[in-house]
GROMACS .gro file of C-alpha atoms in nm:
model
  261
    1MET     CA    1   0.000   0.000   0.000
    2LEU     CA    2   0.246   0.267   0.122
    3LYS     CA    3   0.621   0.224   0.149
    4LEU     CA    4   0.881   0.470   0.268
    5ILE     CA    5   1.234   0.354   0.193
    6ASP     CA    6   1.536   0.515   0.364
    7VAL     CA    7   1.370   0.856   0.377
    8ASN     CA    8   1.583   1.150   0.491
    9LYS     CA    9   1.493   1.514   0.544
   10THR     CA   10   1.714   1.788   0.686
   11PHE     CA   11   1.603   2.146   0.738
   12ASN     CA   12   1.848   2.439   0.722
   13ALA     CA   13   2.127   2.208   0.613
   14LYS     CA   14   2.486   2.324   0.675
   15THR     CA   15   2.376   2.610   0.901
   16VAL     CA   16   2.377   2.655   1.279
   17ASN     CA   17   2.004   2.576   1.267
   18GLU     CA   18   2.044   2.242   1.091
   19LYS     CA   19   1.778   1.992   1.196
   20LYS     CA   20   1.777   1.630   1.084
   21ALA     CA   21   1.400   1.572   1.090
   22LEU     CA   22   1.384   1.224   0.928
   23ILE     CA   23   1.680   0.985   0.934
   24ASN     CA   24   1.691   0.673   0.716
   25LEU     CA   25   1.324   0.613   0.793
   26SER     CA   26   1.161   0.308   0.638
   27LEU     CA   27   0.797   0.211   0.685
   28ASP     CA   28   0.576  -0.049   0.520
   29VAL     CA   29   0.204   0.027   0.559
   30LYS     CA   30  -0.021  -0.261   0.458
   31ASP     CA   31  -0.363  -0.222   0.299
   32GLY     CA   32  -0.620  -0.174   0.577
   33ASP     CA   33  -0.366  -0.086   0.848
   34PHE     CA   34  -0.479   0.162   1.114
   35ILE     CA   35  -0.151   0.279   1.264
   36THR     CA   36  -0.129   0.509   1.567
   37ILE     CA   37   0.188   0.716   1.591
   38ILE     CA   38   0.326   0.860   1.913
   39GLY     CA   39   0.640   1.051   2.007
   40SER     CA   40   0.754   1.363   2.186
   41ASN     CA   41   0.769   1.708   2.023
   42GLY     CA   42   1.030   1.711   1.750
   43ALA     CA   43   1.021   1.332   1.705
   44GLY     CA   44   0.928   1.376   1.338
   45LYS     CA   45   0.560   1.280   1.338
   46SER     CA   46   0.422   1.578   1.146
   47THR     CA   47   0.734   1.584   0.928
   48LEU     CA   48   0.656   1.225   0.832
   49PHE     CA   49   0.304   1.328   0.730
   50ASN     CA   50   0.439   1.625   0.535
   51ALA     CA   51   0.675   1.394   0.348
   52ILE     CA   52   0.392   1.155   0.261
   53SER     CA   53   0.161   1.443   0.158
   54GLY     CA   54   0.428   1.611  -0.054
   55THR     CA   55   0.438   1.934   0.148
   56PHE     CA   56   0.811   1.925   0.070
   57TYR     CA   57   1.037   1.695  -0.127
   58ILE     CA   58   1.254   1.462   0.074
   59ASP     CA   59   1.634   1.480   0.044
   60GLN     CA   60   1.689   1.107  -0.005
   61GLY     CA   61   1.485   0.790  -0.025
   62SER     CA   62   1.163   0.684  -0.195
   63ILE     CA   63   0.790   0.704  -0.125
   64ILE     CA   64   0.577   0.440  -0.297
   65LEU     CA   65   0.196   0.446  -0.297
   66ASP     CA   66   0.012   0.149  -0.445
   67GLY     CA   67   0.321   0.043  -0.636
   68LYS     CA   68   0.377   0.388  -0.788
   69ASP     CA   69   0.675   0.605  -0.698
   70ILE     CA   70   0.532   0.940  -0.582
   71THR     CA   71   0.859   1.077  -0.438
   72MET     CA   72   0.861   1.369  -0.683
   73THR     CA   73   0.485   1.401  -0.731
   74PRO     CA   74   0.351   1.749  -0.632
   75ASP     CA   75   0.128   1.776  -0.326
   76HIS     CA   76  -0.185   1.882  -0.519
   77ILE     CA   77  -0.163   1.563  -0.725
   78ARG     CA   78  -0.109   1.346  -0.417
   79ALA     CA   79  -0.412   1.509  -0.252
   80ARG     CA   80  -0.637   1.313  -0.489
   81GLN     CA   81  -0.525   0.993  -0.315
   82ILE     CA   82  -0.425   1.114   0.031
   83GLY     CA   83  -0.672   1.262   0.280
   84ARG     CA   84  -0.543   1.464   0.575
   85LEU     CA   85  -0.681   1.628   0.888
   86PHE     CA   86  -0.484   1.873   1.099
   87GLN     CA   87  -0.488   1.963   1.467
   88ASP     CA   88  -0.629   2.308   1.389
   89PRO     CA   89  -1.005   2.282   1.311
   90MET     CA   90  -0.968   2.599   1.101
   91LYS     CA   91  -0.766   2.407   0.842
   92GLY     CA   92  -0.917   2.186   0.576
   93THR     CA   93  -1.232   2.388   0.503
   94ALA     CA   94  -1.328   2.715   0.333
   95PRO     CA   95  -1.483   2.914   0.623
   96ASP     CA   96  -1.685   3.156   0.410
   97MET     CA   97  -1.844   2.878   0.206
   98THR     CA   98  -2.149   2.687   0.331
   99ILE     CA   99  -2.139   2.328   0.454
  100GLU     CA  100  -2.304   2.224   0.129
  101GLU     CA  101  -2.048   2.413  -0.080
  102ASN     CA  102  -1.756   2.266   0.113
  103LEU     CA  103  -1.887   1.915   0.055
  104ALA     CA  104  -1.932   1.995  -0.314
  105LEU     CA  105  -1.571   2.113  -0.325
  106ALA     CA  106  -1.451   1.792  -0.159
  107ALA     CA  107  -1.662   1.582  -0.396
  108GLY     CA  108  -1.482   1.735  -0.692
  109LYS     CA  109  -1.762   1.966  -0.802
  110GLY     CA  110  -1.555   2.283  -0.763
  111GLY     CA  111  -1.779   2.412  -0.487
  112TRP     CA  112  -2.043   2.520  -0.738
  113LEU     CA  113  -2.390   2.414  -0.630
  114SER     CA  114  -2.512   2.456  -0.987
  115HIS     CA  115  -2.297   2.152  -1.071
  116ILE     CA  116  -2.472   1.939  -0.810
  117SER     CA  117  -2.792   1.746  -0.867
  118ASN     CA  118  -3.071   1.730  -0.612
  119ALA     CA  119  -2.981   1.365  -0.555
  120GLU     CA  120  -2.625   1.467  -0.465
  121LYS     CA  121  -2.752   1.739  -0.232
  122ASN     CA  122  -2.971   1.481  -0.059
  123ASP     CA  123  -2.671   1.253  -0.031
  124PHE     CA  124  -2.470   1.534   0.134
  125ARG     CA  125  -2.754   1.589   0.379
  126GLU     CA  126  -2.772   1.220   0.463
  127ARG     CA  127  -2.396   1.201   0.518
  128ILE     CA  128  -2.404   1.507   0.745
  129SER     CA  129  -2.694   1.362   0.945
  130LEU     CA  130  -2.475   1.062   1.033
  131LEU     CA  131  -2.257   1.298   1.235
  132LYS     CA  132  -2.553   1.338   1.474
  133MET     CA  133  -2.471   1.703   1.535
  134GLY     CA  134  -2.785   1.856   1.383
  135LEU     CA  135  -2.584   1.999   1.093
  136GLU     CA  136  -2.822   1.859   0.831
  137ASP     CA  137  -3.049   2.156   0.912
  138ARG     CA  138  -2.762   2.403   0.868
  139MET     CA  139  -2.642   2.311   0.521
  140LYS     CA  140  -2.666   2.675   0.407
  141ASN     CA  141  -2.459   2.803   0.701
  142PRO     CA  142  -2.095   2.908   0.648
  143VAL     CA  143  -1.854   2.652   0.795
  144GLY     CA  144  -1.681   2.936   0.979
  145THR     CA  145  -1.984   2.968   1.207
  146LEU     CA  146  -1.947   2.611   1.340
  147SER     CA  147  -1.779   2.508   1.663
  148GLY     CA  148  -1.435   2.346   1.649
  149GLY     CA  149  -1.576   1.997   1.695
  150GLN     CA  150  -1.846   2.046   1.433
  151ARG     CA  151  -1.594   2.184   1.189
  152GLN     CA  152  -1.350   1.898   1.247
  153ALA     CA  153  -1.631   1.648   1.191
  154VAL     CA  154  -1.720   1.818   0.861
  155THR     CA  155  -1.351   1.816   0.764
  156LEU     CA  156  -1.335   1.443   0.835
  157LEU     CA  157  -1.637   1.389   0.614
  158MET     CA  158  -1.482   1.602   0.338
  159ALA     CA  159  -1.154   1.407   0.354
  160THR     CA  160  -1.337   1.078   0.306
  161ILE     CA  161  -1.631   1.170   0.080
  162ASN     CA  162  -1.423   1.025  -0.204
  163PRO     CA  163  -1.245   0.755  -0.002
  164PRO     CA  164  -0.869   0.819  -0.023
  165LYS     CA  165  -0.608   0.547  -0.057
  166ILE     CA  166  -0.467   0.661   0.275
  167LEU     CA  167  -0.597   0.891   0.550
  168LEU     CA  168  -0.355   1.095   0.766
  169LEU     CA  169  -0.487   1.223   1.099
  170ASP     CA  170  -0.245   1.471   1.255
  171GLU     CA  171  -0.366   1.503   1.617
  172HIS     CA  172  -0.707   1.595   1.477
  173THR     CA  173  -0.878   1.593   1.820
  174ALA     CA  174  -0.604   1.767   2.021
  175ALA     CA  175  -0.761   2.116   2.000
  176LEU     CA  176  -1.106   1.996   2.108
  177ASP     CA  177  -1.253   1.966   2.456
  178PRO     CA  178  -1.250   1.607   2.594
  179GLY     CA  179  -1.619   1.538   2.528
  180THR     CA  180  -1.609   1.666   2.171
  181ALA     CA  181  -1.277   1.493   2.107
  182GLU     CA  182  -1.432   1.161   2.209
  183LYS     CA  183  -1.724   1.213   1.968
  184VAL     CA  184  -1.492   1.298   1.679
  185LEU     CA  185  -1.272   0.998   1.762
  186ASP     CA  186  -1.575   0.766   1.764
  187LEU     CA  187  -1.681   0.912   1.431
  188THR     CA  188  -1.329   0.859   1.298
  189LYS     CA  189  -1.333   0.490   1.393
  190LYS     CA  190  -1.675   0.447   1.230
  191ILE     CA  191  -1.575   0.613   0.902
  192VAL     CA  192  -1.242   0.427   0.883
  193GLU     CA  193  -1.412   0.091   0.945
  194GLU     CA  194  -1.706   0.148   0.709
  195ASN     CA  195  -1.484   0.265   0.424
  196LYS     CA  196  -1.208   0.011   0.501
  197LEU     CA  197  -0.955   0.293   0.492
  198THR     CA  198  -0.583   0.265   0.547
  199CYS     CA  199  -0.511   0.519   0.819
  200LEU     CA  200  -0.218   0.674   1.008
  201MET     CA  201  -0.306   0.876   1.319
  202VAL     CA  202  -0.071   1.089   1.529
  203THR     CA  203  -0.173   1.117   1.894
  204HIS     CA  204  -0.017   1.221   2.225
  205ASN     CA  205  -0.254   0.994   2.418
  206MET     CA  206  -0.071   0.667   2.484
  207GLU     CA  207  -0.387   0.483   2.589
  208SER     CA  208  -0.555   0.576   2.261
  209ALA     CA  209  -0.239   0.475   2.077
  210LEU     CA  210  -0.268   0.124   2.217
  211SER     CA  211  -0.647   0.085   2.197
  212LEU     CA  212  -0.713   0.222   1.847
  213GLY     CA  213  -0.624   0.048   1.525
  214ASN     CA  214  -0.403  -0.257   1.483
  215ARG     CA  215  -0.050  -0.120   1.506
  216THR     CA  216   0.144   0.139   1.707
  217ILE     CA  217   0.463   0.321   1.608
  218MET     CA  218   0.676   0.528   1.843
  219MET     CA  219   0.909   0.787   1.691
  220GLU     CA  220   1.212   0.959   1.840
  221GLN     CA  221   1.452   1.207   1.678
  222GLY     CA  222   1.341   1.136   1.323
  223ARG     CA  223   1.348   0.759   1.352
  224ILE     CA  224   1.096   0.483   1.419
  225LEU     CA  225   1.199   0.350   1.758
  226LEU     CA  226   0.922   0.094   1.811
  227ASP     CA  227   0.676  -0.076   1.574
  228ILE     CA  228   0.430  -0.296   1.762
  229GLU     CA  229   0.131  -0.499   1.645
  230GLY     CA  230  -0.055  -0.826   1.700
  231ASP     CA  231  -0.043  -1.019   2.026
  232GLN     CA  232   0.250  -0.817   2.154
  233ARG     CA  233   0.052  -0.493   2.124
  234SER     CA  234  -0.269  -0.636   2.267
  235LYS     CA  235  -0.093  -0.724   2.593
  236LEU     CA  236   0.072  -0.384   2.643
  237GLY     CA  237  -0.027  -0.114   2.889
  238VAL     CA  238   0.105   0.242   2.906
  239ASN     CA  239   0.374   0.149   3.162
  240ASP     CA  240   0.491  -0.134   2.938
  241LEU     CA  241   0.521   0.111   2.649
  242LEU     CA  242   0.719   0.354   2.863
  243ASN     CA  243   0.957   0.076   2.965
  244MET     CA  244   0.999  -0.033   2.603
  245PHE     CA  245   1.080   0.326   2.507
  246LYS     CA  246   1.342   0.347   2.781
  247ASP     CA  247   1.501   0.018   2.674
  248ALA     CA  248   1.510   0.121   2.307
  249SER     CA  249   1.628   0.479   2.354
  250GLY     CA  250   1.839   0.447   2.667
  251LYS     CA  251   1.644   0.719   2.844
  252ALA     CA  252   1.308   0.771   3.012
  253LEU     CA  253   1.035   0.951   2.822
  254ASN     CA  254   1.026   1.314   2.932
  255ASN     CA  255   0.717   1.468   2.777
  256ASP     CA  256   0.455   1.613   3.010
  257ARG     CA  257   0.185   1.625   2.747
  258MET     CA  258   0.216   1.256   2.669
  259LEU     CA  259   0.254   1.149   3.032
  260LEU     CA  260  -0.042   1.357   3.151
  261SER     CA  261  -0.258   1.232   2.863
   0.00000   0.00000   0.00000
């Protein structure tokens, strides 16, 4: 499905601000994998997503999607196959356009309602109603008037209205209050399962990292430190994960956000 082979990325190379963000990173994502990714700030999680999405070109290595080398493919071309949600609910939608128009844009209709049939409009309404947020009665409202949780739910729907080959979730519930975050996470699981999506999700919550999906990756300093799945993963608790991190890295995890989560 998705392969990263010896991927390297350095920012501000040969300057005092040089930062090796990804170092000889290789990853083999199988079709249908739901991988949770954890790591402290600066571990390379978002940089990994940016490399996959084509936000920048990597310095060395290869990125293969469905057997096709996309290493030098521009981001706007990759976006047809790769869906992504960000931590900031303000990203991923056009705030001045209505819910209906945003869905039309995501569906490839250019955001023009004149290009959408009544059947498609009804389909949008039905999809929105599945969110159970009452948004089906607000289809003419600008997305910018929605709460953060509502907006993130709409963004999730937009990213999957034409099911992508791979879905990247970059801490997409981190900016939401706990109750809303739980609703969006439940919705995420439902959409991923129903559409049989291949999914990578960055989270700071170690319990969620072990309970969601089928595989957990822990990153540190631009490398994949741990890659756990199957029976080994099913038997792990948070303390076990912390001990594994210490054994692999030679140091205890020192990240308040992760530990408090």
